[in-house]
Short mmCIF file of C-alpha atoms in Angstrom, two decimals:
data_model
loop_
_atom_site.label_atom_id
_atom_site.label_comp_id
_atom_site.label_asym_id
_atom_site.label_seq_id
_atom_site.Cartn_x
_atom_site.Cartn_y
_atom_site.Cartn_z
CA MET T 1 -100.50 -151.28 -78.85
CA LEU T 2 -97.91 -150.48 -76.15
CA ASP T 3 -94.59 -152.33 -76.01
CA ALA T 4 -93.17 -153.66 -72.76
CA THR T 5 -90.92 -150.66 -72.19
CA LEU T 6 -93.75 -148.17 -72.66
CA LYS T 7 -96.03 -150.20 -70.38
CA THR T 8 -93.37 -150.13 -67.67
CA GLN T 9 -92.98 -146.36 -68.01
CA LEU T 10 -96.75 -145.88 -68.01
CA ALA T 11 -97.14 -147.98 -64.86
CA ALA T 12 -94.49 -145.86 -63.13
CA TYR T 13 -96.34 -142.65 -64.01
CA LEU T 14 -99.72 -144.02 -62.96
CA GLU T 15 -98.36 -144.79 -59.49
CA ARG T 16 -98.96 -141.08 -58.91
CA VAL T 17 -102.74 -141.51 -59.30
CA GLN T 18 -104.36 -140.84 -55.91
CA ARG T 19 -108.11 -140.87 -56.61
CA PRO T 20 -110.26 -143.50 -58.38
CA ILE T 21 -110.63 -142.96 -62.14
CA GLU T 22 -113.20 -144.33 -64.58
CA LEU T 23 -112.53 -144.90 -68.27
CA VAL T 24 -115.85 -145.16 -70.09
CA ALA T 25 -115.61 -146.27 -73.73
CA SER T 26 -118.10 -145.87 -76.58
CA LEU T 27 -116.91 -148.36 -79.20
CA ASP T 28 -117.93 -149.67 -82.62
CA ASP T 29 -116.64 -152.48 -84.82
CA SER T 30 -113.80 -150.48 -86.42
CA GLN T 31 -110.12 -151.30 -86.28
CA THR T 32 -109.55 -148.04 -84.40
CA ALA T 33 -112.04 -149.16 -81.75
CA ALA T 34 -110.20 -152.48 -81.33
CA GLN T 35 -106.93 -150.59 -80.84
CA MET T 36 -108.62 -148.21 -78.40
CA LEU T 37 -109.89 -151.13 -76.33
CA GLU T 38 -106.39 -152.62 -76.22
CA LEU T 39 -104.96 -149.27 -75.10
CA LEU T 40 -107.57 -148.79 -72.37
CA GLN T 41 -107.08 -152.33 -71.09
CA ALA T 42 -103.33 -151.72 -70.85
CA ILE T 43 -103.94 -148.52 -68.88
CA GLN T 44 -106.41 -150.21 -66.54
CA ALA T 45 -104.00 -153.09 -65.94
CA CYS T 46 -101.32 -150.66 -64.75
CA ARG T 47 -103.45 -149.48 -61.80
CA ALA T 48 -106.35 -151.89 -61.36
CA ASP T 49 -106.78 -150.64 -57.79
CA LYS T 50 -107.47 -147.07 -58.95
CA ILE T 51 -108.64 -147.29 -62.57
CA THR T 52 -111.92 -148.87 -63.68
CA LEU T 53 -112.74 -149.61 -67.33
CA ARG T 54 -116.35 -149.59 -68.53
CA LEU T 55 -117.57 -150.40 -72.04
CA ASP T 56 -121.11 -149.07 -71.71
CA GLY T 57 -120.54 -145.58 -73.09
CA THR T 58 -123.37 -144.08 -75.13
CA ASP T 59 -121.61 -141.24 -76.97
CA ALA T 60 -122.59 -140.84 -80.63
CA ARG T 61 -118.99 -140.10 -81.69
CA ARG T 62 -117.36 -143.52 -81.84
CA PRO T 63 -114.85 -144.78 -81.04
CA SER T 64 -114.24 -142.53 -78.04
CA PHE T 65 -113.71 -142.73 -74.31
CA VAL T 66 -114.17 -140.55 -71.25
CA VAL T 67 -111.61 -139.95 -68.50
CA GLN T 68 -113.47 -139.02 -65.30
CA ARG T 69 -113.28 -139.21 -61.56
CA ALA T 70 -115.38 -142.01 -60.13
CA GLY T 71 -118.93 -140.81 -59.52
CA GLU T 72 -118.60 -137.57 -61.53
CA THR T 73 -120.18 -136.68 -64.86
CA ALA T 74 -118.16 -136.86 -68.07
CA ARG T 75 -116.23 -133.69 -68.88
CA LEU T 76 -113.16 -134.90 -70.82
CA ARG T 77 -113.47 -137.19 -73.85
CA PHE T 78 -110.93 -138.49 -76.35
CA ALA T 79 -112.34 -139.40 -79.78
CA GLY T 80 -109.95 -141.54 -81.79
CA LEU T 81 -106.58 -142.72 -80.51
CA PRO T 82 -104.50 -140.18 -78.54
CA LEU T 83 -101.14 -141.62 -79.54
CA GLY T 84 -98.10 -140.03 -81.19
CA HIS T 85 -97.53 -136.56 -79.77
CA GLU T 86 -100.82 -136.85 -77.86
CA PHE T 87 -99.92 -139.87 -75.74
CA THR T 88 -98.34 -137.49 -73.23
CA SER T 89 -101.61 -135.52 -73.19
CA LEU T 90 -103.50 -138.71 -72.29
CA VAL T 91 -101.07 -139.60 -69.50
CA LEU T 92 -101.31 -136.10 -68.05
CA ALA T 93 -105.11 -136.23 -68.22
CA LEU T 94 -105.04 -139.48 -66.24
CA LEU T 95 -102.68 -138.03 -63.62
CA TRP T 96 -104.61 -134.77 -63.22
CA THR T 97 -107.95 -136.60 -63.01
CA GLY T 98 -106.38 -138.89 -60.43
CA GLY T 99 -105.39 -135.98 -58.20
CA HIS T 100 -101.76 -135.40 -59.22
CA PRO T 101 -101.19 -131.60 -59.24
CA PRO T 102 -100.42 -129.93 -62.57
CA LYS T 103 -97.26 -127.87 -63.00
CA VAL T 104 -99.19 -124.66 -63.46
CA GLU T 105 -98.99 -121.39 -61.54
CA GLN T 106 -101.62 -121.17 -58.80
CA ASP T 107 -103.02 -117.90 -60.10
CA VAL T 108 -103.76 -119.58 -63.45
CA ILE T 109 -105.48 -122.48 -61.68
CA ASP T 110 -107.51 -119.99 -59.65
CA ALA T 111 -108.53 -118.17 -62.83
CA ILE T 112 -109.71 -121.44 -64.44
CA VAL T 113 -111.74 -122.43 -61.40
CA ALA T 114 -113.30 -118.95 -61.28
CA LEU T 115 -114.58 -119.05 -64.90
CA ASP T 116 -118.32 -118.60 -64.44
CA GLN T 117 -119.74 -119.87 -67.72
CA ASP T 118 -120.68 -123.13 -69.42
CA LEU T 119 -118.07 -123.99 -72.06
CA ASP T 120 -118.12 -126.89 -74.52
CA PHE T 121 -114.80 -127.22 -76.37
CA GLU T 122 -113.99 -129.50 -79.29
CA VAL T 123 -110.34 -129.54 -80.33
CA TYR T 124 -109.24 -131.24 -83.55
CA MET T 125 -105.67 -132.51 -83.61
CA SER T 126 -103.40 -134.77 -85.62
CA LEU T 127 -100.96 -137.29 -84.18
CA THR T 128 -98.00 -135.70 -86.00
CA CYS T 129 -98.75 -132.14 -84.85
CA HIS T 130 -96.22 -130.78 -82.35
CA ASN T 131 -98.33 -127.67 -81.77
CA CYS T 132 -101.44 -129.61 -80.76
CA PRO T 133 -100.39 -130.98 -77.35
CA ASP T 134 -100.22 -127.53 -75.75
CA VAL T 135 -103.83 -126.84 -76.74
CA VAL T 136 -105.07 -130.35 -75.94
CA GLN T 137 -103.43 -130.32 -72.51
CA ALA T 138 -104.68 -126.82 -71.72
CA LEU T 139 -108.32 -127.61 -72.56
CA SER T 140 -108.11 -131.00 -70.84
CA LEU T 141 -106.88 -129.40 -67.63
CA MET T 142 -109.62 -126.78 -67.79
CA ALA T 143 -112.29 -129.50 -68.03
CA ILE T 144 -110.73 -131.40 -65.12
CA LEU T 145 -110.55 -128.33 -62.88
CA ASN T 146 -113.88 -126.66 -63.66
CA PRO T 147 -117.16 -128.65 -63.67
CA ARG T 148 -118.74 -126.13 -66.06
CA ILE T 149 -116.21 -126.92 -68.81
CA ARG T 150 -116.38 -129.87 -71.21
CA THR T 151 -113.61 -130.78 -73.65
CA THR T 152 -113.62 -133.31 -76.49
CA VAL T 153 -110.26 -134.09 -78.10
CA ILE T 154 -110.76 -135.36 -81.67
CA GLU T 155 -108.08 -137.12 -83.73
CA GLY T 156 -108.89 -135.87 -87.21
CA GLY T 157 -107.62 -138.95 -89.02
CA ALA T 158 -110.21 -141.12 -87.30
CA PHE T 159 -113.10 -138.87 -88.36
CA PRO T 160 -112.36 -137.72 -91.94
CA ALA T 161 -116.00 -137.04 -92.83
CA GLU T 162 -116.42 -134.82 -89.78
CA VAL T 163 -113.19 -132.98 -90.56
CA GLU T 164 -114.37 -132.41 -94.11
CA SER T 165 -117.84 -131.21 -93.14
CA ARG T 166 -116.51 -128.75 -90.54
CA GLN T 167 -113.82 -127.45 -92.89
CA VAL T 168 -110.98 -128.31 -90.52
CA MET T 169 -107.92 -127.63 -92.70
CA ALA T 170 -105.36 -126.79 -90.03
CA VAL T 171 -104.72 -128.12 -86.55
CA PRO T 172 -105.09 -127.54 -83.74
CA MET T 173 -108.56 -126.16 -84.44
CA VAL T 174 -110.81 -125.36 -81.47
CA PHE T 175 -114.58 -124.94 -81.48
CA GLN T 176 -116.60 -123.66 -78.54
CA ALA T 177 -120.34 -124.32 -78.60
CA GLY T 178 -120.02 -125.16 -82.29
CA GLU T 179 -118.29 -121.90 -83.26
CA ILE T 180 -114.60 -121.46 -84.08
CA PHE T 181 -112.77 -120.36 -80.93
CA GLY T 182 -109.21 -120.39 -82.22
CA SER T 183 -106.64 -122.19 -84.35
CA GLY T 184 -102.93 -122.82 -84.06
CA ARG T 185 -100.83 -123.09 -80.94
CA MET T 186 -102.42 -121.49 -77.87
CA MET T 187 -100.95 -121.68 -74.41
CA LEU T 188 -103.11 -122.27 -71.33
CA GLU T 189 -102.65 -118.69 -70.11
CA GLU T 190 -103.67 -117.35 -73.51
CA ILE T 191 -106.89 -119.37 -73.55
CA VAL T 192 -107.77 -118.32 -70.01
CA ALA T 193 -107.03 -114.68 -70.82
CA LYS T 194 -109.33 -114.90 -73.85
CA LEU T 195 -112.16 -116.08 -71.61
CA ASP T 196 -111.36 -113.89 -68.59
CA VAL T 197 -111.78 -110.30 -69.76
CA GLY T 198 -110.24 -108.87 -66.60
CA ALA T 199 -107.02 -110.89 -66.83
CA ALA T 200 -105.02 -108.31 -68.82
CA ALA T 201 -105.72 -105.52 -66.36
CA ARG T 202 -104.75 -107.73 -63.41
CA GLU T 203 -101.49 -108.72 -65.08
CA ALA T 204 -100.71 -105.08 -65.85
CA GLY T 205 -101.28 -104.28 -62.19
CA LYS T 206 -98.82 -106.98 -61.16
CA LEU T 207 -96.14 -105.49 -63.40
CA ALA T 208 -96.60 -102.11 -61.71
CA THR T 209 -95.52 -103.62 -58.38
CA LYS T 210 -92.17 -104.86 -59.70
CA ASP T 211 -88.95 -103.03 -58.93
CA ALA T 212 -86.63 -102.07 -61.76
CA PHE T 213 -84.39 -104.81 -63.12
CA ASP T 214 -80.69 -104.65 -63.77
CA VAL T 215 -81.19 -106.63 -66.99
CA LEU T 216 -84.58 -107.03 -68.69
CA ILE T 217 -84.66 -109.49 -71.56
CA VAL T 218 -87.46 -109.16 -74.11
CA GLY T 219 -87.92 -112.59 -75.71
CA GLY T 220 -87.60 -116.12 -74.36
CA GLY T 221 -86.10 -118.12 -77.22
CA PRO T 222 -82.56 -119.55 -77.23
CA ALA T 223 -81.03 -116.05 -77.24
CA GLY T 224 -83.22 -114.81 -74.40
CA ALA T 225 -82.78 -117.95 -72.31
CA ALA T 226 -79.00 -117.88 -72.70
CA ALA T 227 -78.93 -114.19 -71.80
CA ALA T 228 -81.03 -114.90 -68.69
CA VAL T 229 -78.75 -117.69 -67.51
CA TYR T 230 -75.59 -115.64 -68.02
CA ALA T 231 -77.08 -112.58 -66.35
CA ALA T 232 -78.57 -114.53 -63.42
CA ARG T 233 -75.23 -116.18 -62.74
CA LYS T 234 -73.80 -112.69 -62.20
CA GLY T 235 -76.19 -112.29 -59.28
CA ILE T 236 -77.99 -109.29 -60.76
CA ARG T 237 -81.74 -108.71 -60.94
CA THR T 238 -82.76 -110.23 -64.24
CA GLY T 239 -86.08 -110.37 -66.07
CA ILE T 240 -87.39 -112.02 -69.23
CA ALA T 241 -90.41 -110.68 -71.11
CA THR T 242 -91.53 -113.06 -73.83
CA GLU T 243 -94.64 -114.09 -75.70
CA ARG T 244 -93.84 -117.77 -75.12
CA MET T 245 -90.84 -119.49 -73.65
CA GLY T 246 -88.83 -121.09 -76.43
CA GLY T 247 -90.10 -118.75 -79.12
CA GLN T 248 -89.87 -119.97 -82.70
CA VAL T 249 -88.07 -123.13 -81.49
CA ASN T 250 -91.49 -124.46 -80.46
CA ASP T 251 -92.39 -124.71 -84.17
CA THR T 252 -89.25 -126.65 -85.13
CA MET T 253 -89.77 -130.35 -85.62
CA ALA T 254 -86.27 -131.83 -85.55
CA ILE T 255 -83.10 -130.38 -84.01
CA GLU T 256 -80.02 -132.43 -84.88
CA ASN T 257 -77.25 -129.81 -84.99
CA TYR T 258 -77.14 -128.33 -81.49
CA ILE T 259 -73.74 -129.25 -80.12
CA SER T 260 -73.81 -131.97 -77.41
CA VAL T 261 -77.48 -132.79 -78.11
CA LEU T 262 -77.57 -135.62 -80.65
CA GLU T 263 -81.22 -135.07 -81.54
CA THR T 264 -84.35 -133.55 -80.03
CA ASP T 265 -87.44 -131.64 -81.13
CA GLY T 266 -88.50 -128.05 -80.68
CA PRO T 267 -91.00 -128.41 -77.83
CA LYS T 268 -88.57 -130.54 -75.81
CA PHE T 269 -85.76 -128.08 -76.41
CA ALA T 270 -88.00 -125.17 -75.39
CA ALA T 271 -88.96 -127.00 -72.20
CA ALA T 272 -85.27 -127.55 -71.44
CA LEU T 273 -84.60 -123.83 -71.90
CA GLU T 274 -87.35 -122.97 -69.44
CA GLN T 275 -86.13 -125.58 -66.97
CA GLN T 276 -82.64 -124.12 -66.94
CA VAL T 277 -83.94 -120.57 -66.49
CA ARG T 278 -86.16 -121.78 -63.62
CA HIS T 279 -83.12 -123.47 -62.08
CA TYR T 280 -81.85 -120.01 -61.19
CA GLY T 281 -84.91 -119.21 -59.09
CA VAL T 282 -86.81 -117.27 -61.70
CA GLU T 283 -90.36 -115.96 -61.43
CA ILE T 284 -92.27 -116.68 -64.66
CA MET T 285 -95.17 -114.53 -65.85
CA SER T 286 -96.80 -115.01 -69.22
CA GLN T 287 -98.98 -113.25 -71.79
CA LEU T 288 -97.03 -110.01 -72.16
CA GLN T 289 -96.32 -108.66 -75.65
CA ALA T 290 -93.87 -105.77 -76.00
CA THR T 291 -95.31 -102.75 -77.84
CA LYS T 292 -92.83 -99.94 -77.17
CA LEU T 293 -89.28 -99.30 -76.02
CA VAL T 294 -88.69 -96.02 -74.19
CA PRO T 295 -84.97 -95.13 -73.90
CA ALA T 296 -83.59 -93.75 -70.65
CA ALA T 297 -84.27 -90.02 -70.22
CA THR T 298 -80.80 -89.40 -68.79
CA PRO T 299 -77.45 -91.23 -69.07
CA GLY T 300 -77.51 -94.21 -66.74
CA GLY T 301 -81.25 -93.88 -66.23
CA LEU T 302 -83.93 -96.56 -66.58
CA VAL T 303 -85.12 -97.97 -69.90
CA GLU T 304 -88.84 -98.76 -70.06
CA VAL T 305 -90.60 -101.52 -72.00
CA GLN T 306 -94.36 -101.19 -72.47
CA PHE T 307 -96.69 -104.12 -73.14
CA ALA T 308 -99.98 -104.72 -74.92
CA ASN T 309 -101.89 -105.23 -71.67
CA GLY T 310 -101.11 -101.67 -70.58
CA GLY T 311 -98.36 -102.58 -68.14
CA SER T 312 -94.68 -101.76 -68.29
CA LEU T 313 -91.35 -102.76 -66.77
CA LYS T 314 -88.20 -100.71 -66.20
CA SER T 315 -84.58 -101.75 -66.19
CA ARG T 316 -81.08 -100.36 -66.16
CA THR T 317 -80.31 -102.39 -69.29
CA VAL T 318 -82.48 -104.18 -71.85
CA ILE T 319 -81.62 -107.10 -74.12
CA LEU T 320 -83.91 -107.45 -77.16
CA SER T 321 -84.25 -111.08 -78.29
CA THR T 322 -87.70 -111.03 -79.87
CA GLY T 323 -86.89 -113.56 -82.58
CA ALA T 324 -88.81 -113.92 -85.82
CA ARG T 325 -92.10 -115.18 -87.26
CA TRP T 326 -93.18 -116.90 -90.44
CA ARG T 327 -92.92 -114.64 -93.50
CA ASN T 328 -96.16 -114.17 -95.44
CA VAL T 329 -96.24 -114.42 -99.23
CA ASN T 330 -98.55 -111.35 -99.27
CA VAL T 331 -100.77 -112.22 -102.22
CA PRO T 332 -104.57 -112.13 -102.56
CA GLY T 333 -106.19 -115.07 -100.82
CA GLU T 334 -103.50 -115.70 -98.20
CA ASP T 335 -105.28 -113.90 -95.37
CA ALA T 336 -108.75 -114.91 -96.54
CA TYR T 337 -107.93 -118.62 -96.49
CA ARG T 338 -105.49 -118.76 -93.57
CA GLY T 339 -106.46 -121.92 -91.69
CA ALA T 340 -108.80 -122.88 -94.54
CA GLY T 341 -106.17 -124.25 -96.87
CA VAL T 342 -103.30 -121.82 -96.26
CA ASN T 343 -100.88 -123.41 -93.80
CA TYR T 344 -97.40 -122.83 -92.40
CA CYS T 345 -96.64 -126.13 -90.63
CA PRO T 346 -96.44 -129.22 -92.85
CA HIS T 347 -95.84 -131.51 -89.86
CA CYS T 348 -99.00 -130.30 -88.14
CA ASP T 349 -101.40 -129.96 -91.03
CA GLY T 350 -100.00 -132.32 -93.67
CA PRO T 351 -102.08 -135.34 -92.54
CA LEU T 352 -105.27 -133.36 -93.20
CA TYR T 353 -104.44 -133.41 -96.92
CA LYS T 354 -103.98 -137.14 -97.30
CA GLY T 355 -104.75 -138.12 -100.88
CA LYS T 356 -105.13 -134.49 -102.00
CA ARG T 357 -103.04 -132.10 -104.10
CA VAL T 358 -101.07 -129.31 -102.41
CA ALA T 359 -98.47 -126.65 -103.17
CA VAL T 360 -95.38 -125.53 -101.28
CA ILE T 361 -94.12 -121.97 -101.77
CA GLY T 362 -90.37 -121.76 -101.18
CA GLY T 363 -87.31 -123.58 -102.47
CA GLY T 364 -84.99 -123.22 -99.49
CA ASN T 365 -84.30 -125.98 -96.98
CA SER T 366 -87.63 -125.46 -95.21
CA GLY T 367 -89.64 -125.55 -98.42
CA VAL T 368 -87.89 -128.56 -99.90
CA GLU T 369 -88.07 -130.49 -96.62
CA ALA T 370 -91.79 -129.69 -96.43
CA ALA T 371 -92.36 -130.91 -99.98
CA ILE T 372 -90.49 -134.16 -99.27
CA ASP T 373 -92.52 -134.78 -96.11
CA LEU T 374 -95.82 -133.97 -97.80
CA ALA T 375 -95.06 -136.17 -100.81
CA GLY T 376 -95.31 -139.20 -98.53
CA ILE T 377 -98.83 -138.22 -97.49
CA VAL T 378 -100.61 -136.35 -100.25
CA GLU T 379 -101.43 -137.26 -103.85
CA HIS T 380 -99.22 -134.60 -105.43
CA VAL T 381 -97.00 -131.65 -104.46
CA THR T 382 -96.32 -128.59 -106.61
CA LEU T 383 -93.28 -126.62 -105.41
CA LEU T 384 -92.93 -122.97 -106.45
CA GLU T 385 -89.61 -121.09 -106.13
CA PHE T 386 -89.25 -117.42 -107.08
CA ALA T 387 -85.52 -117.68 -107.93
CA ASP T 388 -84.17 -119.48 -110.98
CA ARG T 389 -82.96 -122.44 -108.93
CA LEU T 390 -83.74 -124.21 -105.67
CA LYS T 391 -81.70 -122.82 -102.77
CA ALA T 392 -81.87 -125.90 -100.54
CA ASP T 393 -78.93 -128.18 -99.78
CA ALA T 394 -77.96 -130.41 -102.69
CA VAL T 395 -78.84 -133.63 -100.85
CA LEU T 396 -82.38 -132.34 -100.25
CA VAL T 397 -82.80 -131.19 -103.85
CA SER T 398 -81.65 -134.58 -105.10
CA LYS T 399 -84.16 -136.35 -102.88
CA LEU T 400 -86.98 -134.04 -103.98
CA GLN T 401 -86.20 -134.54 -107.66
CA SER T 402 -86.37 -138.32 -107.20
CA LEU T 403 -89.99 -138.24 -106.02
CA PRO T 404 -92.56 -139.16 -108.70
CA ASN T 405 -95.42 -137.09 -107.27
CA VAL T 406 -93.62 -133.74 -107.10
CA THR T 407 -93.59 -131.02 -109.77
CA ILE T 408 -91.00 -128.24 -109.39
CA HIS T 409 -91.38 -124.75 -110.89
CA VAL T 410 -88.49 -122.28 -110.57
CA SER T 411 -88.69 -118.63 -111.63
CA ALA T 412 -92.28 -118.88 -110.44
CA GLN T 413 -93.93 -115.82 -108.91
CA THR T 414 -97.00 -116.66 -106.83
CA THR T 415 -99.72 -114.13 -107.69
CA GLU T 416 -102.86 -115.44 -105.93
CA ILE T 417 -104.20 -118.20 -103.73
CA THR T 418 -107.68 -118.94 -105.01
CA GLY T 419 -110.71 -120.36 -103.23
CA ASP T 420 -114.43 -120.98 -103.40
CA GLY T 421 -115.26 -118.57 -100.60
CA LYS T 422 -114.82 -121.18 -97.89
CA LYS T 423 -111.55 -122.95 -98.64
CA VAL T 424 -108.57 -122.99 -101.00
CA ASP T 425 -109.11 -124.48 -104.45
CA GLY T 426 -105.91 -123.50 -106.26
CA ILE T 427 -102.90 -121.26 -106.75
CA ARG T 428 -101.90 -118.86 -109.54
CA PHE T 429 -98.31 -118.16 -110.52
CA LYS T 430 -96.44 -116.40 -113.30
CA ASP T 431 -93.41 -117.81 -115.09
CA ARG T 432 -90.89 -114.99 -114.65
CA THR T 433 -88.97 -116.13 -117.74
CA SER T 434 -91.77 -116.44 -120.28
CA GLY T 435 -94.38 -114.27 -118.63
CA ALA T 436 -96.97 -117.05 -118.94
CA GLU T 437 -99.54 -117.34 -116.16
CA HIS T 438 -100.73 -120.65 -114.73
CA HIS T 439 -103.41 -121.90 -112.34
CA VAL T 440 -103.02 -125.19 -110.48
CA ALA T 441 -106.05 -126.78 -108.84
CA LEU T 442 -105.30 -128.03 -105.33
CA ALA T 443 -106.64 -128.25 -101.78
CA GLY T 444 -103.89 -126.63 -99.72
CA VAL T 445 -100.90 -124.29 -99.80
CA PHE T 446 -97.92 -124.46 -97.44
CA VAL T 447 -95.94 -121.21 -97.17
CA GLN T 448 -92.24 -121.80 -96.44
CA ILE T 449 -90.38 -118.63 -97.44
CA GLY T 450 -88.42 -117.80 -94.33
CA LEU T 451 -88.87 -115.53 -91.34
CA LEU T 452 -89.49 -111.87 -90.48
CA PRO T 453 -87.88 -110.28 -87.39
CA ASN T 454 -90.31 -109.29 -84.61
CA THR T 455 -89.15 -105.68 -84.48
CA ASP T 456 -92.15 -103.60 -85.57
CA PHE T 457 -92.44 -102.05 -82.10
CA LEU T 458 -88.88 -100.73 -82.35
CA LYS T 459 -89.32 -98.56 -85.45
CA GLY T 460 -88.14 -95.05 -84.70
CA THR T 461 -86.27 -96.17 -81.57
CA THR T 462 -83.42 -98.49 -82.54
CA GLU T 463 -81.58 -98.60 -85.85
CA LEU T 464 -82.98 -101.34 -88.10
CA SER T 465 -81.59 -102.80 -91.32
CA ARG T 466 -83.59 -102.69 -94.56
CA PHE T 467 -84.83 -106.16 -93.60
CA GLY T 468 -86.12 -104.92 -90.24
CA GLU T 469 -83.29 -106.51 -88.24
CA ILE T 470 -81.82 -104.70 -85.22
CA GLU T 471 -78.39 -103.28 -86.06
CA ILE T 472 -75.82 -104.51 -83.50
CA ASP T 473 -72.06 -104.48 -83.13
CA ALA T 474 -69.79 -107.37 -82.13
CA HIS T 475 -70.78 -106.88 -78.47
CA GLY T 476 -74.52 -106.98 -79.16
CA ARG T 477 -74.89 -103.24 -78.58
CA THR T 478 -77.57 -101.22 -80.37
CA ASN T 479 -77.49 -97.47 -81.03
CA VAL T 480 -79.54 -96.88 -77.85
CA PRO T 481 -77.39 -96.62 -74.67
CA GLY T 482 -78.03 -99.52 -72.31
CA VAL T 483 -79.98 -101.49 -74.94
CA PHE T 484 -78.51 -104.69 -76.43
CA ALA T 485 -79.93 -107.28 -78.83
CA ALA T 486 -79.34 -110.92 -79.77
CA GLY T 487 -80.66 -113.70 -81.98
CA ASP T 488 -82.80 -113.87 -85.10
CA CYS T 489 -84.18 -110.34 -84.66
CA THR T 490 -80.69 -108.88 -85.27
CA THR T 491 -78.24 -108.48 -88.12
CA VAL T 492 -76.17 -111.45 -86.91
CA PRO T 493 -75.56 -113.73 -89.93
CA PHE T 494 -76.89 -117.29 -90.10
CA LYS T 495 -80.12 -117.73 -88.14
CA GLN T 496 -79.32 -120.86 -86.13
CA ILE T 497 -80.23 -121.93 -82.59
CA VAL T 498 -76.62 -122.34 -81.51
CA ILE T 499 -75.70 -118.92 -82.90
CA SER T 500 -78.66 -117.30 -81.14
CA ALA T 501 -77.65 -118.89 -77.83
CA GLY T 502 -74.10 -117.62 -78.20
CA ALA T 503 -75.35 -114.15 -79.12
CA GLY T 504 -77.57 -114.14 -76.01
CA ALA T 505 -74.56 -114.92 -73.82
CA THR T 506 -72.57 -112.14 -75.53
CA ALA T 507 -75.36 -109.61 -74.97
CA ALA T 508 -75.68 -110.56 -71.30
CA LEU T 509 -71.96 -110.20 -70.69
CA SER T 510 -71.97 -106.87 -72.52
CA ALA T 511 -74.92 -105.68 -70.43
CA PHE T 512 -73.08 -106.67 -67.26
CA ASP T 513 -69.97 -104.84 -68.45
CA HIS T 514 -72.15 -101.77 -69.07
CA LEU T 515 -73.56 -102.00 -65.55
CA ILE T 516 -70.22 -102.22 -63.78
CA ARG T 517 -69.00 -99.17 -65.72
CA THR T 518 -71.94 -97.02 -64.63
CA SER T 519 -72.07 -95.17 -61.32
CA ALA T 520 -75.10 -97.04 -59.90
CA PRO T 521 -74.09 -100.07 -57.79
CA VAL T 522 -74.74 -103.58 -59.03
CA GLU T 523 -76.61 -105.83 -56.60
CA SER T 524 -74.56 -108.49 -54.85
CA ALA T 525 -74.50 -112.15 -55.75
CA ALA T 526 -76.73 -112.83 -52.78
CA SER T 527 -79.55 -110.71 -54.20
CA PRO T 528 -82.64 -112.55 -55.44
CA VAL T 529 -83.06 -113.24 -59.14
CA ALA T 530 -86.48 -112.70 -60.70
CA VAL T 531 -87.32 -113.50 -64.28
CA ALA T 532 -90.59 -112.19 -65.69
CA VAL T 533 -91.68 -114.18 -68.71
CA ALA T 534 -93.96 -112.08 -70.85
CA ALA T 535 -96.00 -113.12 -73.79
#
């Protein structure tokens, strides 16, 4: 189950366990149960002095096991094998249960402990989902910290009948007391805020106590992180306001073209961005979403950014790096069946369609890569491309065309995603050449047609292109004095991580140049640097 290298690494991590832990397994005669027993025995062997393994569990969902402090009641259960992307979630659960402190802000921990209600979470995940660990780890920590919270982590592949009966067609999918609580990536702070109705007002109050920044960056992706590093190194008061650190990078599976980094994945890259920003002594606050930009009333005055929680921040300069989001196909059925057969992440949700028929909308690199990945899992893939040819790289197109279980339609206009009222059952498209209309029966649709810039809150304030991108010049300047922009939300050509990072650095240097040319003094290099991360 675990090779020698992994066992050595695991043993090193488990040295941090301070309190006795019990692993209580509820097994059956399945192959998964045999693998689970082998995994639990390996864990127990790493710290026999602190970890006890029991095989007398009585849970009806088998195979499963509980991670609990010795003498306490079960609050955290893993059903199925937490391997793949979730192995880290298991290790963290062991460390936290064993008394190792989580890397979470104290005010968030306090908010979790203060939740005064009984909560019973079930989170469905897949081992290939890179969005799932954030949700699994958040709900696991909540169960460990608060005795009124229970969390069950369910590997969907081990319980296909249950997944089918509960209509789980996208992961992560979270139920609370049997009702859908949420789906898709959710950060710990977001979950706590959803449960704690007073959280938004408290966060808005905290913003009101902050002094004006010299540079306020709205967005924490590669562009925002690079801008923060370059601004902080100038010794000026810098802030980031972002929905989530890393931005769209978190949803990228493989990164193999960032110079000096041979290969990595999105979540790891996002974590590295945050680590470097923290290196400069930044203060990170989360769950702030920008809703309005208010230009300075007078030349050299303060620009204001307002947020959805009612709070606002002011700054002498602002850098907009709000990134982009998945583009919707905008046809009947897309909204109705989102999460019930309409998906946007083939890596996350593909395994839920094993042996079924699916469609991919989009013939660019993302769409073709998705179709290739899915073809190795599902029974059949239908790819629909609006243009008269596939736009992906030739090597990808060649690979796709070689697959026997893929049908390609070009000049195909998607007109409707159909369903039975509960889940997707097909897709309609029109042949733009002949005018003929077709319906394909299938279980899922993966939308891969590019990105939309997150600039809706800027309409009427900054100049936007016909695609909604912020118009900038070579220095990253917008038409609003003291306001700069960088990354995928702008008119910069070629939406790439490395280009966004470079644009962020350019915007920061331009903002600094703007500051030193204004009459107000710039703070010295000895001044503290604060970075507010908003979501």
